[in-house]
Tab-separated table of C-alpha atoms and ligand atoms in Angstrom:
chain	number	residue	atom	x	y	z
Z	1	MET	CA	18.100	20.800	13.756
Z	2	SER	CA	15.714	18.145	12.723
Z	3	LYS	CA	14.371	15.908	15.888
Z	4	PHE	CA	14.234	12.899	13.561
Z	5	ARG	CA	17.712	11.249	12.442
Z	6	PHE	CA	17.637	9.717	9.077
Z	7	LYS	CA	20.732	9.324	6.813
Z	8	GLU	CA	21.374	11.848	4.546
Z	9	ASP	CA	19.811	10.700	1.155
Z	10	PHE	CA	16.655	9.533	2.947
Z	11	VAL	CA	13.481	9.674	0.890
Z	12	TRP	CA	10.520	11.975	1.878
Z	13	GLY	CA	7.447	10.917	0.247
Z	14	VAL	CA	3.668	10.785	-0.319
Z	15	ALA	CA	1.755	8.248	-1.507
Z	16	THR	CA	-1.838	7.125	-3.166
Z	17	SER	CA	-3.019	4.527	-5.622
Z	18	SER	CA	-5.019	4.716	-9.089
Z	19	TYR	CA	-8.125	3.494	-8.127
Z	20	GLN	CA	-8.383	5.890	-5.167
Z	21	ILE	CA	-7.713	9.160	-6.824
Z	22	GLU	CA	-7.693	8.924	-10.588
Z	23	GLY	CA	-11.406	8.926	-11.459
Z	24	ALA	CA	-11.932	8.661	-15.392
Z	25	ALA	CA	-12.862	5.040	-14.945
Z	26	HIS	CA	-14.382	4.811	-18.511
Z	27	GLU	CA	-12.046	6.981	-20.480
Z	28	ASP	CA	-9.333	6.925	-23.094
Z	29	GLY	CA	-9.944	3.181	-23.246
Z	30	ARG	CA	-9.617	2.342	-19.558
Z	31	GLY	CA	-10.999	-1.417	-19.057
Z	32	GLU	CA	-13.531	-2.348	-15.828
Z	33	SER	CA	-11.614	-3.402	-12.916
Z	34	ILE	CA	-12.692	-5.656	-10.213
Z	35	TRP	CA	-13.406	-2.638	-7.870
Z	36	ASP	CA	-15.746	-0.934	-10.479
Z	37	THR	CA	-17.567	-4.216	-10.473
Z	38	PHE	CA	-17.501	-4.688	-6.761
Z	39	CYS	CA	-18.561	-0.754	-5.848
Z	40	ARG	CA	-22.088	-1.490	-8.097
Z	41	VAL	CA	-22.983	-4.581	-5.596
Z	42	PRO	CA	-25.404	-2.722	-3.122
Z	43	GLY	CA	-24.285	-2.625	0.277
Z	44	LYS	CA	-20.632	-3.366	-0.336
Z	45	VAL	CA	-19.572	0.621	-0.106
Z	46	VAL	CA	-20.751	2.993	2.261
Z	47	LYS	CA	-23.491	5.255	0.318
Z	48	GLY	CA	-22.806	2.746	-2.706
Z	49	GLU	CA	-19.668	5.162	-3.841
Z	50	SER	CA	-17.160	4.447	-6.302
Z	51	GLY	CA	-13.842	5.563	-7.782
Z	52	ASP	CA	-15.802	6.726	-10.958
Z	53	VAL	CA	-14.451	10.149	-10.707
Z	54	ALA	CA	-12.714	10.138	-7.043
Z	55	CYS	CA	-10.170	13.076	-6.921
Z	56	ASP	CA	-10.346	13.389	-10.585
Z	57	HIS	CA	-6.722	13.129	-10.666
Z	58	TYR	CA	-6.348	11.735	-14.348
Z	59	HIS	CA	-7.349	15.234	-15.456
Z	60	ARG	CA	-5.867	17.230	-12.766
Z	61	PHE	CA	-2.305	15.445	-12.075
Z	62	GLU	CA	-0.529	18.627	-13.245
Z	63	GLU	CA	-1.973	20.241	-10.383
Z	64	ASP	CA	-1.346	17.396	-8.041
Z	65	LEU	CA	2.181	17.431	-9.140
Z	66	ASP	CA	2.531	21.343	-8.397
Z	67	LEU	CA	1.268	20.458	-4.794
Z	68	MET	CA	3.934	17.654	-4.146
Z	69	ALA	CA	6.456	20.059	-5.485
Z	70	GLU	CA	5.220	23.021	-2.838
Z	71	LEU	CA	5.031	20.344	-0.234
Z	72	GLY	CA	8.912	19.801	-0.922
Z	73	VAL	CA	8.905	16.076	-1.307
Z	74	ASN	CA	11.370	14.288	-3.046
Z	75	ALA	CA	9.305	11.230	-3.865
Z	76	TYR	CA	5.863	10.163	-4.938
Z	77	ARG	CA	4.595	6.514	-4.737
Z	78	PHE	CA	1.520	5.967	-7.095
Z	79	SER	CA	0.166	3.104	-8.719
Z	80	ILE	CA	-0.526	2.027	-12.273
Z	81	ALA	CA	-4.018	0.968	-12.924
Z	82	TRP	CA	-3.495	-2.578	-15.055
Z	83	PRO	CA	-6.865	-2.201	-16.812
Z	84	ARG	CA	-6.040	1.306	-17.974
Z	85	VAL	CA	-2.894	-0.275	-19.572
Z	86	GLN	CA	-4.094	-3.235	-20.708
Z	87	PRO	CA	-7.845	-3.283	-20.683
Z	88	ASP	CA	-8.559	-7.276	-20.605
Z	89	GLY	CA	-5.379	-8.177	-18.721
Z	90	ARG	CA	-4.080	-9.701	-21.550
Z	91	GLY	CA	-3.359	-9.197	-25.253
Z	92	ALA	CA	-3.759	-5.552	-26.447
Z	93	PHE	CA	-2.294	-2.696	-24.639
Z	94	ASN	CA	-3.800	0.848	-24.371
Z	95	GLU	CA	-1.622	3.417	-25.723
Z	96	LYS	CA	-3.549	6.304	-24.091
Z	97	GLY	CA	-3.469	4.676	-20.798
Z	98	ILE	CA	0.270	4.055	-20.955
Z	99	ALA	CA	0.560	7.816	-22.140
Z	100	PHE	CA	-1.023	9.053	-19.033
Z	101	TYR	CA	1.561	7.379	-16.896
Z	102	GLU	CA	4.515	8.744	-19.154
Z	103	ARG	CA	3.178	12.162	-18.581
Z	104	LEU	CA	2.981	11.625	-14.961
Z	105	VAL	CA	6.651	10.177	-14.621
Z	106	ASP	CA	7.775	12.876	-16.658
Z	107	GLY	CA	6.340	15.564	-14.736
Z	108	LEU	CA	7.328	14.332	-11.718
Z	109	LEU	CA	11.098	14.022	-12.962
Z	110	LYS	CA	10.801	17.511	-14.019
Z	111	ARG	CA	9.681	18.850	-10.748
Z	112	GLY	CA	12.813	16.819	-9.269
Z	113	ILE	CA	10.451	14.123	-7.678
Z	114	GLN	CA	11.250	10.531	-7.741
Z	115	PRO	CA	8.710	8.418	-9.103
Z	116	PHE	CA	7.688	5.306	-7.060
Z	117	ALA	CA	5.633	2.977	-9.121
Z	118	THR	CA	3.261	0.267	-7.943
Z	119	LEU	CA	2.024	-2.132	-10.289
Z	120	TYR	CA	-0.894	-3.507	-8.558
Z	121	HIS	CA	-3.112	-1.830	-5.927
Z	122	TRP	CA	-5.777	-4.077	-6.011
Z	123	ASP	CA	-7.695	-3.178	-9.419
Z	124	LEU	CA	-7.551	-6.359	-11.477
Z	125	PRO	CA	-8.723	-6.282	-14.970
Z	126	GLN	CA	-12.481	-7.303	-14.332
Z	127	ALA	CA	-12.055	-9.772	-17.480
Z	128	LEU	CA	-9.455	-11.862	-15.810
Z	129	GLN	CA	-11.826	-12.142	-12.884
Z	130	ALA	CA	-14.721	-12.870	-15.365
Z	131	GLU	CA	-12.941	-15.529	-17.483
Z	132	GLN	CA	-10.633	-17.238	-14.830
Z	133	ASN	CA	-11.442	-16.239	-11.308
Z	134	GLY	CA	-8.956	-13.653	-11.281
Z	135	TRP	CA	-5.957	-14.609	-8.651
Z	136	GLU	CA	-7.581	-17.941	-7.806
Z	137	SER	CA	-6.047	-19.010	-11.562
Z	138	ARG	CA	-2.355	-19.742	-11.815
Z	139	ASP	CA	-2.569	-18.034	-15.182
Z	140	THR	CA	-3.188	-14.523	-13.708
Z	141	ALA	CA	0.162	-14.766	-12.303
Z	142	TYR	CA	1.588	-15.030	-15.780
Z	143	ARG	CA	-0.695	-12.362	-17.083
Z	144	PHE	CA	0.836	-9.920	-14.189
Z	145	ALA	CA	4.348	-10.912	-15.420
Z	146	ASP	CA	3.485	-9.884	-18.964
Z	147	TYR	CA	1.814	-6.543	-17.943
Z	148	ALA	CA	4.709	-5.918	-15.594
Z	149	ARG	CA	7.253	-6.441	-18.651
Z	150	LYS	CA	5.384	-3.838	-20.481
Z	151	ILE	CA	5.681	-1.340	-17.924
Z	152	GLY	CA	9.256	-2.128	-17.280
Z	153	ALA	CA	9.945	-1.504	-20.820
Z	154	VAL	CA	8.117	1.909	-21.026
Z	155	LEU	CA	9.175	3.201	-17.834
Z	156	GLY	CA	11.851	1.200	-16.347
Z	157	ASP	CA	14.496	3.724	-17.203
Z	158	ARG	CA	12.515	6.468	-15.790
Z	159	VAL	CA	11.007	5.424	-12.671
Z	160	ALA	CA	12.936	5.207	-9.108
Z	161	SER	CA	11.564	1.804	-8.025
Z	162	ILE	CA	8.865	-0.696	-9.070
Z	163	ALA	CA	6.958	-2.545	-6.483
Z	164	THR	CA	5.102	-5.273	-7.672
Z	165	HIS	CA	2.272	-5.811	-5.408
Z	166	ASN	CA	0.660	-3.409	-2.772
Z	167	GLU	CA	-0.462	-5.315	0.430
Z	168	PRO	CA	-1.074	-8.863	-1.101
Z	169	TRP	CA	-2.998	-9.625	2.337
Z	170	CYS	CA	-5.609	-7.385	1.726
Z	171	THR	CA	-6.369	-8.664	-2.014
Z	172	ALA	CA	-6.340	-12.349	-0.342
Z	173	TRP	CA	-7.685	-11.965	2.868
Z	174	LEU	CA	-10.217	-8.930	2.882
Z	175	GLY	CA	-11.183	-9.785	-0.788
Z	176	ASN	CA	-11.417	-13.421	-0.638
Z	177	ALA	CA	-11.674	-14.703	2.986
Z	178	THR	CA	-14.000	-11.975	4.192
Z	179	GLY	CA	-15.512	-10.565	1.359
Z	180	TYR	CA	-15.050	-7.298	2.493
Z	181	PHE	CA	-13.096	-5.850	-0.620
Z	182	ALA	CA	-13.304	-7.258	-4.242
Z	183	PRO	CA	-14.079	-9.384	-5.465
Z	184	GLY	CA	-16.042	-10.284	-2.472
Z	185	ASN	CA	-15.491	-14.078	-1.892
Z	186	ALA	CA	-15.898	-15.341	1.569
Z	187	ASP	CA	-13.838	-18.683	1.208
Z	188	LEU	CA	-10.819	-19.595	3.200
Z	189	LYS	CA	-9.346	-22.042	0.653
Z	190	LYS	CA	-9.820	-19.542	-2.311
Z	191	ALA	CA	-7.810	-16.821	0.154
Z	192	ALA	CA	-4.993	-19.318	0.266
Z	193	HIS	CA	-4.842	-19.858	-3.393
Z	194	VAL	CA	-4.876	-16.277	-4.190
Z	195	ALA	CA	-2.453	-15.446	-1.711
Z	196	HIS	CA	-0.271	-18.135	-3.232
Z	197	HIS	CA	-0.480	-16.969	-6.786
Z	198	LEU	CA	-0.041	-13.283	-5.990
Z	199	LEU	CA	3.423	-14.106	-4.069
Z	200	LEU	CA	4.081	-16.374	-7.310
Z	201	SER	CA	3.077	-13.336	-9.853
Z	202	HIS	CA	5.385	-11.094	-7.466
Z	203	GLY	CA	8.158	-13.652	-8.149
Z	204	LEU	CA	7.686	-14.054	-11.783
Z	205	ALA	CA	7.712	-10.238	-12.379
Z	206	VAL	CA	10.744	-9.709	-10.577
Z	207	GLN	CA	12.610	-12.394	-12.647
Z	208	ALA	CA	10.959	-10.724	-15.922
Z	209	LEU	CA	11.857	-7.602	-15.242
Z	210	ARG	CA	15.470	-8.476	-14.466
Z	211	ALA	CA	15.748	-10.448	-17.326
Z	212	ASP	CA	14.677	-7.659	-19.475
Z	213	GLY	CA	17.553	-5.599	-18.038
Z	214	VAL	CA	15.172	-2.905	-15.945
Z	215	LYS	CA	17.845	-1.130	-13.652
Z	216	ALA	CA	15.064	0.330	-11.250
Z	217	PRO	CA	15.262	-1.231	-8.051
Z	218	LEU	CA	12.336	-3.958	-7.604
Z	219	GLY	CA	10.402	-4.714	-4.238
Z	220	ILE	CA	7.133	-5.611	-3.020
Z	221	VAL	CA	4.985	-3.390	-0.363
Z	222	LEU	CA	3.404	-5.507	2.380
Z	223	ASN	CA	1.047	-4.180	5.474
Z	224	GLN	CA	2.315	-5.447	8.676
Z	225	SER	CA	1.784	-5.093	12.535
Z	226	PRO	CA	3.540	-6.463	15.394
Z	227	ALA	CA	1.022	-8.603	17.499
Z	228	HIS	CA	0.639	-8.632	21.212
Z	229	GLY	CA	-1.849	-10.679	23.410
Z	230	ALA	CA	-4.458	-8.894	25.324
Z	231	THR	CA	-3.158	-10.437	28.537
Z	232	ASP	CA	0.128	-12.415	29.070
Z	233	ALA	CA	-2.214	-15.520	29.700
Z	234	PRO	CA	-0.542	-18.559	27.361
Z	235	GLU	CA	-3.577	-18.573	24.951
Z	236	ASP	CA	-3.815	-14.910	24.334
Z	237	LEU	CA	-0.020	-15.007	23.625
Z	238	ALA	CA	-0.412	-17.972	21.304
Z	239	ALA	CA	-3.395	-16.144	19.653
Z	240	ALA	CA	-1.182	-13.324	18.772
Z	241	SER	CA	1.413	-15.242	17.477
Z	242	LEU	CA	-0.814	-16.963	15.255
Z	243	GLU	CA	-2.368	-13.774	14.124
Z	244	TYR	CA	1.277	-12.718	13.336
Z	245	ALA	CA	2.084	-15.648	11.202
Z	246	LYS	CA	-1.136	-15.377	9.219
Z	247	PHE	CA	-0.769	-11.546	8.585
Z	248	VAL	CA	2.898	-10.827	8.279
Z	249	ARG	CA	5.017	-14.097	7.987
Z	250	TRP	CA	2.465	-15.668	5.345
Z	251	TYR	CA	4.135	-13.295	2.965
Z	252	MET	CA	7.571	-12.438	4.433
Z	253	ASP	CA	8.593	-16.332	4.887
Z	254	PRO	CA	7.923	-17.459	1.296
Z	255	ILE	CA	9.605	-14.332	0.116
Z	256	PHE	CA	12.877	-14.375	2.635
Z	257	LYS	CA	12.829	-18.010	3.833
Z	258	GLY	CA	11.406	-20.204	1.037
Z	259	GLU	CA	8.513	-21.795	2.893
Z	260	TYR	CA	5.022	-20.657	4.666
Z	261	PRO	CA	5.176	-20.613	8.517
Z	262	ASP	CA	4.243	-23.900	9.829
Z	263	GLU	CA	1.766	-22.354	12.641
Z	264	ALA	CA	-0.469	-20.716	10.065
Z	265	LEU	CA	-0.338	-23.614	7.496
Z	266	GLN	CA	-1.496	-25.797	10.620
Z	267	TRP	CA	-4.344	-23.137	11.233
Z	268	TYR	CA	-5.415	-23.454	7.299
Z	269	GLY	CA	-5.243	-27.230	7.220
Z	270	ALA	CA	-7.005	-28.651	4.443
Z	271	ASN	CA	-8.035	-24.901	3.267
Z	272	GLY	CA	-4.156	-23.955	2.815
Z	273	PRO	CA	-2.348	-23.565	-0.335
Z	274	GLN	CA	-0.846	-27.225	-0.753
Z	275	GLU	CA	-3.177	-28.052	-3.989
Z	276	VAL	CA	-1.804	-24.982	-6.056
Z	277	ILE	CA	1.866	-25.302	-4.621
Z	278	ARG	CA	4.143	-26.167	-7.614
Z	279	GLU	CA	7.941	-27.438	-7.788
Z	280	GLY	CA	9.809	-24.426	-8.079
Z	281	ASP	CA	7.473	-22.069	-6.810
Z	282	PHE	CA	9.469	-21.050	-3.891
Z	283	ASP	CA	12.388	-20.174	-6.079
Z	284	ILE	CA	10.356	-17.937	-8.014
Z	285	ILE	CA	8.720	-16.426	-5.064
Z	286	GLY	CA	12.253	-15.801	-3.231
Z	287	THR	CA	14.096	-14.132	-6.038
Z	288	PRO	CA	16.024	-11.528	-4.241
Z	289	LEU	CA	14.634	-8.033	-3.864
Z	290	ASP	CA	16.285	-4.521	-3.735
Z	291	PHE	CA	13.873	-3.242	-1.290
Z	292	LEU	CA	10.876	-4.035	1.146
Z	293	GLY	CA	8.148	-1.514	1.466
Z	294	ILE	CA	6.281	-1.608	4.748
Z	295	ASN	CA	2.862	-0.286	5.410
Z	296	TYR	CA	2.197	0.463	8.918
Z	297	TYR	CA	-0.837	1.740	10.694
Z	298	THR	CA	-1.404	-0.154	14.291
Z	299	ARG	CA	-0.662	-3.134	15.862
Z	300	ILE	CA	-2.668	-6.571	16.086
Z	301	PHE	CA	-4.019	-6.879	19.640
Z	302	ALA	CA	-5.124	-10.634	19.820
Z	303	SER	CA	-7.155	-12.479	22.649
Z	304	ALA	CA	-8.175	-16.167	22.514
Z	305	CYS	CA	-11.674	-15.185	23.385
Z	306	GLY	CA	-12.482	-13.063	20.386
Z	307	GLU	CA	-12.193	-9.426	19.552
Z	308	LYS	CA	-10.707	-7.273	22.747
Z	309	ARG	CA	-10.259	-3.430	22.598
Z	310	PRO	CA	-6.697	-2.314	23.162
Z	311	PRO	CA	-5.856	0.302	26.043
Z	312	ASP	CA	-6.374	3.888	25.131
Z	313	VAL	CA	-2.555	4.672	24.967
Z	314	HIS	CA	-2.307	7.372	22.418
Z	315	GLY	CA	-5.923	7.416	21.147
Z	316	PHE	CA	-7.781	6.241	18.068
Z	317	THR	CA	-8.070	7.257	14.714
Z	318	ASP	CA	-11.241	8.126	12.664
Z	319	MET	CA	-10.828	4.272	11.217
Z	320	ASP	CA	-10.980	3.184	15.277
Z	321	TRP	CA	-7.410	1.950	14.415
Z	322	GLU	CA	-5.336	2.211	17.778
Z	323	ILE	CA	-2.688	4.738	17.596
Z	324	TYR	CA	0.296	2.906	18.345
Z	325	PRO	CA	3.734	4.250	17.391
Z	326	GLU	CA	5.918	2.276	19.412
Z	327	GLY	CA	4.632	-1.059	17.268
Z	328	LEU	CA	6.570	0.647	14.369
Z	329	THR	CA	10.022	0.460	16.314
Z	330	GLU	CA	9.070	-3.114	17.400
Z	331	LEU	CA	7.882	-4.358	14.359
Z	332	LEU	CA	11.082	-3.307	12.476
Z	333	THR	CA	13.704	-4.211	14.715
Z	334	LYS	CA	11.761	-7.876	15.428
Z	335	LEU	CA	11.968	-8.170	11.404
Z	336	ASN	CA	15.527	-6.911	11.107
Z	337	ALA	CA	16.495	-9.491	13.628
Z	338	GLU	CA	14.525	-12.735	12.039
Z	339	TYR	CA	15.060	-11.771	8.248
Z	340	GLU	CA	17.957	-10.976	5.841
Z	341	LEU	CA	16.322	-7.565	4.752
Z	342	PRO	CA	16.880	-5.167	1.798
Z	343	PRO	CA	16.611	-1.391	2.556
Z	344	ILE	CA	13.005	-0.947	4.076
Z	345	PHE	CA	10.776	2.086	2.914
Z	346	ILE	CA	7.732	2.768	5.082
Z	347	THR	CA	5.591	3.239	1.849
Z	348	GLU	CA	2.502	3.971	4.006
Z	349	ASN	CA	1.704	5.511	7.401
Z	350	GLY	CA	-1.035	7.707	8.087
Z	351	CYS	CA	-4.452	8.501	9.678
Z	352	ALA	CA	-7.694	9.290	9.220
Z	353	SER	CA	-9.353	12.024	11.036
Z	354	LYS	CA	-12.659	14.117	10.968
Z	355	ASP	CA	-11.196	17.190	9.121
Z	356	VAL	CA	-13.181	20.080	8.936
Z	357	LEU	CA	-12.435	22.925	6.121
Z	358	GLU	CA	-13.107	26.507	7.961
Z	359	ASN	CA	-12.288	29.625	6.351
Z	360	GLY	CA	-9.945	27.992	3.955
Z	361	ARG	CA	-7.978	26.171	6.680
Z	362	VAL	CA	-8.094	22.697	7.995
Z	363	GLN	CA	-6.325	22.407	11.503
Z	364	ASP	CA	-5.477	18.859	11.433
Z	365	THR	CA	-3.757	18.762	14.630
Z	366	GLU	CA	-4.247	14.903	15.441
Z	367	ARG	CA	-2.886	13.912	12.143
Z	368	ILE	CA	0.132	16.206	12.865
Z	369	ARG	CA	0.762	14.304	16.223
Z	370	PHE	CA	-0.001	10.844	14.612
Z	371	TYR	CA	3.170	11.603	11.859
Z	372	ASP	CA	5.365	12.921	14.694
Z	373	LEU	CA	4.862	9.995	16.927
Z	374	HIS	CA	5.400	7.748	13.913
Z	375	LEU	CA	8.587	9.601	12.536
Z	376	ALA	CA	9.910	9.600	16.224
Z	377	ALA	CA	9.366	5.804	16.123
Z	378	LEU	CA	10.885	5.348	12.814
Z	379	SER	CA	13.951	7.333	13.787
Z	380	GLU	CA	14.360	5.093	16.639
Z	381	ALA	CA	14.310	2.128	14.777
Z	382	ALA	CA	17.111	3.462	12.358
Z	383	GLN	CA	19.034	4.326	15.440
Z	384	LYS	CA	18.802	0.725	16.420
Z	385	GLY	CA	20.167	-0.017	13.100
Z	386	VAL	CA	17.337	-1.031	10.830
Z	387	ASP	CA	18.324	0.262	7.189
Z	388	VAL	CA	15.438	2.627	6.839
Z	389	ALA	CA	15.644	4.457	3.384
Z	390	GLY	CA	12.339	6.532	3.336
Z	391	TYR	CA	9.048	7.361	4.342
Z	392	PHE	CA	5.738	7.861	2.223
Z	393	ALA	CA	3.111	9.661	4.157
Z	394	TRP	CA	-0.710	8.194	3.438
Z	395	SER	CA	-1.804	9.988	1.769
Z	396	LEU	CA	-1.244	13.082	-0.485
Z	397	LEU	CA	-4.968	13.625	-0.993
Z	398	ASP	CA	-8.096	12.681	0.559
Z	399	ASN	CA	-9.409	9.706	-1.515
Z	400	PHE	CA	-11.816	7.036	-2.161
Z	401	GLU	CA	-11.232	4.668	1.214
Z	402	TRP	CA	-12.459	1.485	-0.341
Z	403	ALA	CA	-15.426	0.005	1.382
Z	404	SER	CA	-15.349	3.217	3.736
Z	405	GLY	CA	-16.002	5.314	0.694
Z	406	TYR	CA	-15.299	9.117	1.075
Z	407	ASP	CA	-16.230	9.479	4.274
Z	408	LYS	CA	-12.752	8.901	5.949
Z	409	ARG	CA	-10.241	11.559	5.067
Z	410	PHE	CA	-6.417	10.349	5.112
Z	411	GLY	CA	-5.107	13.016	2.927
Z	412	MET	CA	-2.308	15.960	4.043
Z	413	VAL	CA	-4.483	17.721	1.215
Z	414	TYR	CA	-8.375	18.435	1.534
Z	415	VAL	CA	-10.283	17.499	-1.434
Z	416	ASP	CA	-13.743	19.105	-1.801
Z	417	TYR	CA	-15.415	16.577	-3.981
Z	418	GLU	CA	-18.283	18.947	-5.287
Z	419	THR	CA	-15.536	21.262	-6.582
Z	420	GLN	CA	-12.390	18.988	-6.736
Z	421	ARG	CA	-10.891	22.248	-4.937
Z	422	ARG	CA	-7.527	21.418	-3.033
Z	423	THR	CA	-6.649	22.649	0.108
Z	424	LEU	CA	-3.251	22.108	1.953
Z	425	LYS	CA	-3.973	20.898	5.562
Z	426	ASP	CA	-1.914	22.126	8.501
Z	427	SER	CA	-0.148	18.489	8.654
Z	428	ALA	CA	0.923	19.311	4.907
Z	429	HIS	CA	2.838	22.624	5.955
Z	430	TRP	CA	3.966	20.621	8.829
Z	431	TYR	CA	5.585	18.010	6.658
Z	432	SER	CA	7.163	20.514	4.585
Z	433	GLU	CA	9.064	21.747	7.487
Z	434	VAL	CA	10.005	18.397	8.953
Z	435	ILE	CA	11.434	17.759	5.713
Z	436	ALA	CA	13.031	21.030	5.080
Z	437	GLU	CA	14.691	20.654	8.634
Z	438	HIS	CA	16.044	17.295	7.755
Z	439	ALA	CA	17.378	18.726	4.929
Z	440	GLY	CA	19.075	21.618	6.590
Z	441	ALA	CA	20.309	19.173	9.598
Z	442	GLU	CA	21.993	16.768	7.054
Z	443	ALA	CA	23.858	19.592	5.179
Z	444	SER	CA	25.061	20.947	8.520
Z	445	ARG	CA	26.287	17.508	9.862
S	501	LIG	C1	-4.028	0.091	2.733
S	501	LIG	C2	-4.062	0.664	1.307
S	501	LIG	C3	-4.495	1.862	1.213
S	501	LIG	C4	-5.287	2.527	2.164
S	501	LIG	C5	-4.700	2.648	3.548
S	501	LIG	C6	-5.941	3.535	4.486
S	501	LIG	O1	-3.062	-0.167	3.159
S	501	LIG	O2	-5.112	-0.215	3.013
S	501	LIG	O3	-2.847	0.455	0.647
S	501	LIG	O4	-5.219	1.905	0.058
S	501	LIG	O5	-6.341	3.429	1.876
S	501	LIG	O6	-3.993	1.989	4.095
S	501	LIG	O7	-6.514	2.192	4.627
């Protein structure tokens, strides 16, 4: 009997992204991405690491597909590297790059695993950054729609869904307001302009794919958290409300309500998106979606007087992120009350932990506890009426954790980067049992 209650056709998956696992950064015609460039900037990535080799998934994808089949997942969320498909971000497409994703998708289908494709997981063709400052330029939104149409034409009849973007907040805020991620800008107005062009590109791509007759469900993936004040003092509650507006509503409101949240617009002031918003943009951005992907990791804990560490309720992950499963139930029920939502997939949830491979085994009990707590929280949200369609564990493999490099391990499968040997961790075996129990429970219901 499964202790988690989800609908019978619930999707059980694992997730990865192109730059974090593929490697083969200069192979078969792949163009440079802004992350290839960013990794070469001294000090930006721990130990100066990069995705040059990563998990060598480009060459080892059949083995990784077999691992997924062994896990018993019925879906796999992956991203397509735009520069592998269209090296310059415009013009010619790279047939070898496209062929890789056709082999990947066909390999999934052959194993009965549904392919959930993401068009953009941060690896913008460097040529677009060099020529027109990437997402700062409105034209890049139109380049993205052209790229989307190509993927729709080639894979649209084989993939189970297409998400336009993964976590536009990371691209806009971490990549352009803080400089922590590629391309490394630290300029609030650039971040607001980038966010608007990402949202516009999302809407343009959805409209173009629909116009081309692509049948795959279309959506977007947003990283979200509920926000709490460090205390009940009005100034802390106001700080939490503002952070929620900047992090969650900044993307949800344009897509589902046709406007930016006023609270956050006030905070941006002259650095807001007003200069780049054009007549009709919100009609494009608000094109109805078939699903919403939500990546959940933790809550926002806000204080009016700077950083405040949350109380230690369930502990902290190796990223020093608070483990807060209750936040997933709270977030989903709040969103469900405030927006007209399509079905929701949890497209990422997982934790980094200090995994040790010993005698061919990784006893990642902390990760099992993390998944157990969050699946219970998700099940509670489903019982409260949230239309929860599926769950993707982040991640299948240990992989390149962006500015943290390879030190932070999120995988259910341990990767020895010296040998590229994969080892299923205890959490992988646990996840397999959970999936089997759910299938059994549903069959007997
Ligand atoms: C994200 C990205 C992933 C990360 C994962 C852990 O959500 O930031 O989608 O690429 O690796 O979330 O940080």
